[in-house]
CSV table of C-alpha atoms and ligand atoms in Angstrom, one decimal:
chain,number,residue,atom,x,y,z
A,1,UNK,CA,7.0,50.9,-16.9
A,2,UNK,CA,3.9,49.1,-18.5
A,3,UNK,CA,2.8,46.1,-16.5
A,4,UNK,CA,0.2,43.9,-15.8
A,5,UNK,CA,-0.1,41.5,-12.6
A,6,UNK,CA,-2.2,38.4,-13.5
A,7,UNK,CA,-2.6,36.0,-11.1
A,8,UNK,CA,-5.7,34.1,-9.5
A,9,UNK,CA,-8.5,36.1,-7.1
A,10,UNK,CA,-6.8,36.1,-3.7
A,11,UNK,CA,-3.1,35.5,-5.3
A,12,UNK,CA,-1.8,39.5,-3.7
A,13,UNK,CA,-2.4,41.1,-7.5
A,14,UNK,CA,-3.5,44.2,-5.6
A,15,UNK,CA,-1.5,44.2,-2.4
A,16,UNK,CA,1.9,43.7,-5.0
A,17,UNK,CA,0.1,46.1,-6.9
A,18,UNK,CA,0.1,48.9,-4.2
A,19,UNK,CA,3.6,48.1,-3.5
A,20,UNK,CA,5.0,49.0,-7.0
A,21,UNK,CA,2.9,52.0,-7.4
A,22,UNK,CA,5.2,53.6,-4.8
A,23,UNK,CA,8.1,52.3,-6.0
A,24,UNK,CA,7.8,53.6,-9.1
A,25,UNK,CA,5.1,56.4,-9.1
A,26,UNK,CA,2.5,55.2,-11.6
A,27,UNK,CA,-1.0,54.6,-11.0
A,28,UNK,CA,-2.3,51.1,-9.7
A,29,UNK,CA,-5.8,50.4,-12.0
A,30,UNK,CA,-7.7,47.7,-10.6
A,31,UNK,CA,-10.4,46.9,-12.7
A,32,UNK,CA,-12.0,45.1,-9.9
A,33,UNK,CA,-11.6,48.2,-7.7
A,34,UNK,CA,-13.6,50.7,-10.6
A,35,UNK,CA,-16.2,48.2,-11.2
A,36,UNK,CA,-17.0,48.5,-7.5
A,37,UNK,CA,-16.7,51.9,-7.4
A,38,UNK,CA,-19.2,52.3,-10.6
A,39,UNK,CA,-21.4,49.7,-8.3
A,40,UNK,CA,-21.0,52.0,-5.3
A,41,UNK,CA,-22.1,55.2,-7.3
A,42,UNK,CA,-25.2,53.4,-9.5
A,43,UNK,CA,-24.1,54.5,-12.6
A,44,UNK,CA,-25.1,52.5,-15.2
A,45,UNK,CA,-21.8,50.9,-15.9
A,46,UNK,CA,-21.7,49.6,-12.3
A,47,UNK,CA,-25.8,48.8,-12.3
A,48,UNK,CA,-24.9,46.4,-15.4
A,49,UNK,CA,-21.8,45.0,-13.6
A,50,UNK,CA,-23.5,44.2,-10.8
A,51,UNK,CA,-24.7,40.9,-11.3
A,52,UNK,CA,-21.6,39.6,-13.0
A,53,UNK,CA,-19.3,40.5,-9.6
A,54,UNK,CA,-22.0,39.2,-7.5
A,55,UNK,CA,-22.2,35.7,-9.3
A,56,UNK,CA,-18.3,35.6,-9.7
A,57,UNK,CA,-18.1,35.8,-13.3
A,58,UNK,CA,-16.6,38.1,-15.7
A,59,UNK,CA,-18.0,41.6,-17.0
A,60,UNK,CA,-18.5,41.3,-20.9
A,61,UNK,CA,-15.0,42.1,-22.6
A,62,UNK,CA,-16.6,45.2,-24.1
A,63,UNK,CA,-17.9,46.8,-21.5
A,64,UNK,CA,-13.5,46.4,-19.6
A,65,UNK,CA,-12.2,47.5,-22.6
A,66,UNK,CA,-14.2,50.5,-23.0
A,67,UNK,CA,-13.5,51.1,-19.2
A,68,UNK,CA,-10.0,50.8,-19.5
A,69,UNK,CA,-9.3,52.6,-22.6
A,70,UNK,CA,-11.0,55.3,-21.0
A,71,UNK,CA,-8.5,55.3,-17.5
A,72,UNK,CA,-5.6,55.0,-19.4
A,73,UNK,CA,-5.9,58.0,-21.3
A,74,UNK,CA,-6.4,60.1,-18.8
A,75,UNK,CA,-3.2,62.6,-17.3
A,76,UNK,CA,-0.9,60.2,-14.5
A,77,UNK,CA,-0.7,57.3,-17.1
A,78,UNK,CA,1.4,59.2,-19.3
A,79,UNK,CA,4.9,57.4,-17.7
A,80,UNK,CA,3.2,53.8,-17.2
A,81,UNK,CA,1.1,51.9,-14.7
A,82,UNK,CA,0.2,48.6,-12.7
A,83,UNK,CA,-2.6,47.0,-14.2
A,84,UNK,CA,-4.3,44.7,-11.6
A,85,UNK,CA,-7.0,42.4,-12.8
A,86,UNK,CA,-6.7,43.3,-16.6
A,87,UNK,CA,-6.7,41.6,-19.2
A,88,UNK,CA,-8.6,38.5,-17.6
A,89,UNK,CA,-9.3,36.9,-21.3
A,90,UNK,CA,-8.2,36.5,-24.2
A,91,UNK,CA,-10.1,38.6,-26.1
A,92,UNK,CA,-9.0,41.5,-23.5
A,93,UNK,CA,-5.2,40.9,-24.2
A,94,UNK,CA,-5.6,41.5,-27.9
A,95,UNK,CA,-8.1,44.5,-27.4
A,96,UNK,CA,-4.9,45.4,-25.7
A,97,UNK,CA,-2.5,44.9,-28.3
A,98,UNK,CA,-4.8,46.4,-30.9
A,99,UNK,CA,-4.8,49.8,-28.8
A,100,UNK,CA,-1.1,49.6,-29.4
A,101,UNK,CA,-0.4,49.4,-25.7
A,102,UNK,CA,3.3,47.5,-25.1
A,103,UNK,CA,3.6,46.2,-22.0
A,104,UNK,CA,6.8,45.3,-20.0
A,105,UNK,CA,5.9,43.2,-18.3
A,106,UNK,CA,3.1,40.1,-17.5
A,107,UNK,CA,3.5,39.4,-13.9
A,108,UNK,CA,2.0,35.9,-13.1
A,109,UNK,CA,1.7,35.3,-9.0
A,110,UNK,CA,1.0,31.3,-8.6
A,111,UNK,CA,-0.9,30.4,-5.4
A,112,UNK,CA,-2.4,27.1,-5.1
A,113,UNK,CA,-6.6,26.8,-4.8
A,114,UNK,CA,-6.7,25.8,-1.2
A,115,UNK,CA,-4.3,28.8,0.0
A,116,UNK,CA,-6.7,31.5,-2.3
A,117,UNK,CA,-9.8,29.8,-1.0
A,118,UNK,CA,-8.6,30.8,2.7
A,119,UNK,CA,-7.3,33.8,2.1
A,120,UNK,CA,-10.7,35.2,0.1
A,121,UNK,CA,-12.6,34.2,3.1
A,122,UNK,CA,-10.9,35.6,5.5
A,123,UNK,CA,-10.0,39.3,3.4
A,124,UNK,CA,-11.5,42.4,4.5
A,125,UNK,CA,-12.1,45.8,2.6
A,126,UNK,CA,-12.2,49.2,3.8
A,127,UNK,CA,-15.4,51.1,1.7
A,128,UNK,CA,-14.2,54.0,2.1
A,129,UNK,CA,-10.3,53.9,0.9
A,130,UNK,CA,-10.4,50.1,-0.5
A,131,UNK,CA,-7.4,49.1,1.9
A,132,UNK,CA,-6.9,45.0,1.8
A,133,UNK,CA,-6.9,43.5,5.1
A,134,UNK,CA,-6.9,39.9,6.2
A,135,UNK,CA,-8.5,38.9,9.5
A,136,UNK,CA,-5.7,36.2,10.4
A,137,UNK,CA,-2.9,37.1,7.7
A,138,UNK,CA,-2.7,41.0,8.4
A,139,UNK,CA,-5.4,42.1,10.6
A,140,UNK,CA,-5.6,45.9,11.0
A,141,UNK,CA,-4.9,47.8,14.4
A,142,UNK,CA,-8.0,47.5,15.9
A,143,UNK,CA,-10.7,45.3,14.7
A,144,UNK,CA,-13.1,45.9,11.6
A,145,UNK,CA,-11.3,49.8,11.9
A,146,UNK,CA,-9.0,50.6,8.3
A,147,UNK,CA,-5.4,51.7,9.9
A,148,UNK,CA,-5.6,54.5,6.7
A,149,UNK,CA,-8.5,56.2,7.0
A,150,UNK,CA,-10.4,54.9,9.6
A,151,UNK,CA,-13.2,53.5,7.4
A,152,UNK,CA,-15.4,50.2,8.5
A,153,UNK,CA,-14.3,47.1,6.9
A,154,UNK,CA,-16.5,44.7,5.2
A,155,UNK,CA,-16.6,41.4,3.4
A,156,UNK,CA,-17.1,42.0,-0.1
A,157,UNK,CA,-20.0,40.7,-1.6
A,158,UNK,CA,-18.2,38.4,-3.8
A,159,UNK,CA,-15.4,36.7,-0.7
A,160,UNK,CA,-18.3,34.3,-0.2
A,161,UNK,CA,-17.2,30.7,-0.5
A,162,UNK,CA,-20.0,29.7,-3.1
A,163,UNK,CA,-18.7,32.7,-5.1
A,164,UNK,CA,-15.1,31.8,-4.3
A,165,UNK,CA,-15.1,28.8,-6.2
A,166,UNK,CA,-16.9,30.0,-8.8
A,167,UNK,CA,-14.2,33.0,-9.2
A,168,UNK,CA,-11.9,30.0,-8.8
A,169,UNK,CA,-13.4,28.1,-11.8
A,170,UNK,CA,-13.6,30.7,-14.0
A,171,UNK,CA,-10.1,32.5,-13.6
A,172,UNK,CA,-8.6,28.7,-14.4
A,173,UNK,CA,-10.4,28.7,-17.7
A,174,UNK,CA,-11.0,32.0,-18.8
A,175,UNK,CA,-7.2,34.0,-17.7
A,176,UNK,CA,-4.8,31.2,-17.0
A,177,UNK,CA,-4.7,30.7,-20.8
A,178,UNK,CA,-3.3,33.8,-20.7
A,179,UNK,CA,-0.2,32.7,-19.6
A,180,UNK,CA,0.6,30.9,-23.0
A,181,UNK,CA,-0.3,34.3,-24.7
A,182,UNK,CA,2.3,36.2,-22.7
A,183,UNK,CA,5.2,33.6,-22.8
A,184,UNK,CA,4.7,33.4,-26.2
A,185,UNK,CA,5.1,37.3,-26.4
A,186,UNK,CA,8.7,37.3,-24.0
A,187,UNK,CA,6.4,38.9,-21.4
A,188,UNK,CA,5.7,36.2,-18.9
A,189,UNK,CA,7.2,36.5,-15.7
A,190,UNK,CA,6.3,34.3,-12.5
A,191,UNK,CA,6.5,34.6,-8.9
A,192,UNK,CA,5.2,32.4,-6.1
A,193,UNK,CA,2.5,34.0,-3.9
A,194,UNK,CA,1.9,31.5,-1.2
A,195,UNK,CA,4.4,32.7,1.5
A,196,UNK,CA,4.4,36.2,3.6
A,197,UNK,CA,3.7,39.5,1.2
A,198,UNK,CA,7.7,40.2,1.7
A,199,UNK,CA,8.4,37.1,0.5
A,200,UNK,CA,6.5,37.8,-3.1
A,201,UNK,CA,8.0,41.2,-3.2
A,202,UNK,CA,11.2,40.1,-2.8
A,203,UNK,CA,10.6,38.0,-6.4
A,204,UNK,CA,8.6,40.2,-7.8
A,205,UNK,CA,11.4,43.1,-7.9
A,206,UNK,CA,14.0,40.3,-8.8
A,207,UNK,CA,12.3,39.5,-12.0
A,208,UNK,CA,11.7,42.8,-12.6
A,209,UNK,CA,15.0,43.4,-12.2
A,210,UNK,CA,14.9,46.3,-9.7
A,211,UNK,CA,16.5,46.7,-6.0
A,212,UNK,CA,14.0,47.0,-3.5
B,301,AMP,P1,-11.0,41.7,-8.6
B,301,AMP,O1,-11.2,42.9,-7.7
B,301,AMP,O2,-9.8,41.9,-9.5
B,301,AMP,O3,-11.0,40.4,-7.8
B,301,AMP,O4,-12.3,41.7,-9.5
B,301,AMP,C1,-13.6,41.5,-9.0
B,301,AMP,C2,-14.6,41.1,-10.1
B,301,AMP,O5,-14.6,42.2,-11.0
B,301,AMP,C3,-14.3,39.9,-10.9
B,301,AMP,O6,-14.7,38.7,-10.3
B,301,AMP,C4,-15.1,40.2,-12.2
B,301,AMP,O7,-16.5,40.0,-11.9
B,301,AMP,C5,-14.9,41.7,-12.3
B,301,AMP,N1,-13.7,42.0,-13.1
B,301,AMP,C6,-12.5,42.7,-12.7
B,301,AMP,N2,-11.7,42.8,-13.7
B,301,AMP,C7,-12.3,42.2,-14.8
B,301,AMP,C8,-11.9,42.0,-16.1
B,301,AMP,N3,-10.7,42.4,-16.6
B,301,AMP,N4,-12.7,41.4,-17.0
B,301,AMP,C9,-14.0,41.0,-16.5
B,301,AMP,N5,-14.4,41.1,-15.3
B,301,AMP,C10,-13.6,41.7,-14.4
């Protein structure tokens, strides 16, 4: 199984993501998740990178593509995999096509603005494991403590609300076109997002098709 989850920052790409990674066994690639790793480790993919994430815009196309080509050839992708945040253009979707990858699936999760704009403010990340948390929505067990590893959370860099709307602005005109390019292909599924996480999932394995 070949999929990619597109939706808006703050839509549940990742926490959906998680979810179908067990259920199916493959490997969840967030490309948000590497970059921040890269960042977190200075290497020079993440020291170029930097400024991008903080500002809320996109990396430069090449620099994903080459990043992604890279993960997915290595060992656990060989049966599939959940890619979360990826493509995010145009230009990404057809790098994708031209490496021959056929997806299943394009899973679209639709949240309205003011719902992501609360929920980015509020989310909290473990640094050591990268466990999602929200401070109202699904607080962990004890305050600022991950439940998985027992790592601090923070507030990443980029959950700011300047940056927040920024992110906002440029996922509505740089990915949501991508929607077209997926219907068009018979790949376009949608769920909604706004509800409880249970709620999504719930649609998410209908349209896939699978039991839960
Ligand atoms: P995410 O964790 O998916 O919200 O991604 C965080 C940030 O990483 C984005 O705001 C972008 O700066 C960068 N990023 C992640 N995926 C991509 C992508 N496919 N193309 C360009 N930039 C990306």
């Amino acid at each position: 199984m070949k999929i990619t989850i597109m939706g808006p920052p703050g839509g549940g790409k990742g926490t959906q993501a998680d979810i179908l990674k067990e259920r199916f066994a493959i490997p969840h690639i967030s490309t948000g998740a590497i970059i921040r790793s890269e960042i977190r480790e200075e290497t020079p993919l993440g020291v170029a990178a930097k400024r991008y994430i903080d500002e809320g815009q996109l990396v430069p196309d090449d620099t994903i593509i080459q990043m992604v080509k890279t993960r997915l050839l290595e060992d656990d992708c060989k049966q599939g995999y959940i890619l979360d945040g990826f493509p995010r253009t145009l230009a990404q979707a057809e790098a994708m096509e031209s490496m021959g990858i056929a997806l299943d699936y394009a899973l679209d999760i639709e949240v309205p603005d003011n719902k992501l704009v609360e929920r980015l403010g509020g989310r909290r990340e473990c640094k050591e494991c990268a466990a999602s948390y929200h401070v109202v929505y699904n607080p962990p067990k004890v305050s600022g403590v991950c439940d998985k590893c027992g790592g601090e959370l923070i507030q990443r860099a980029d959950d700011v609300k300047e940056t927040i709307l920024e992110r906002l602005s440029v996922y509505h005109a740089q990915t949501e076109p991508l929607k077209t390019f997926y219907k068009n292909a018979g790949l376009l599924v949608v769920v909604h997002g706004q509800e409880e996480i249970a709620d999504t999932t719930r649609e998410v394995m209908k349209a896939l098709g699978v039991s839960e």
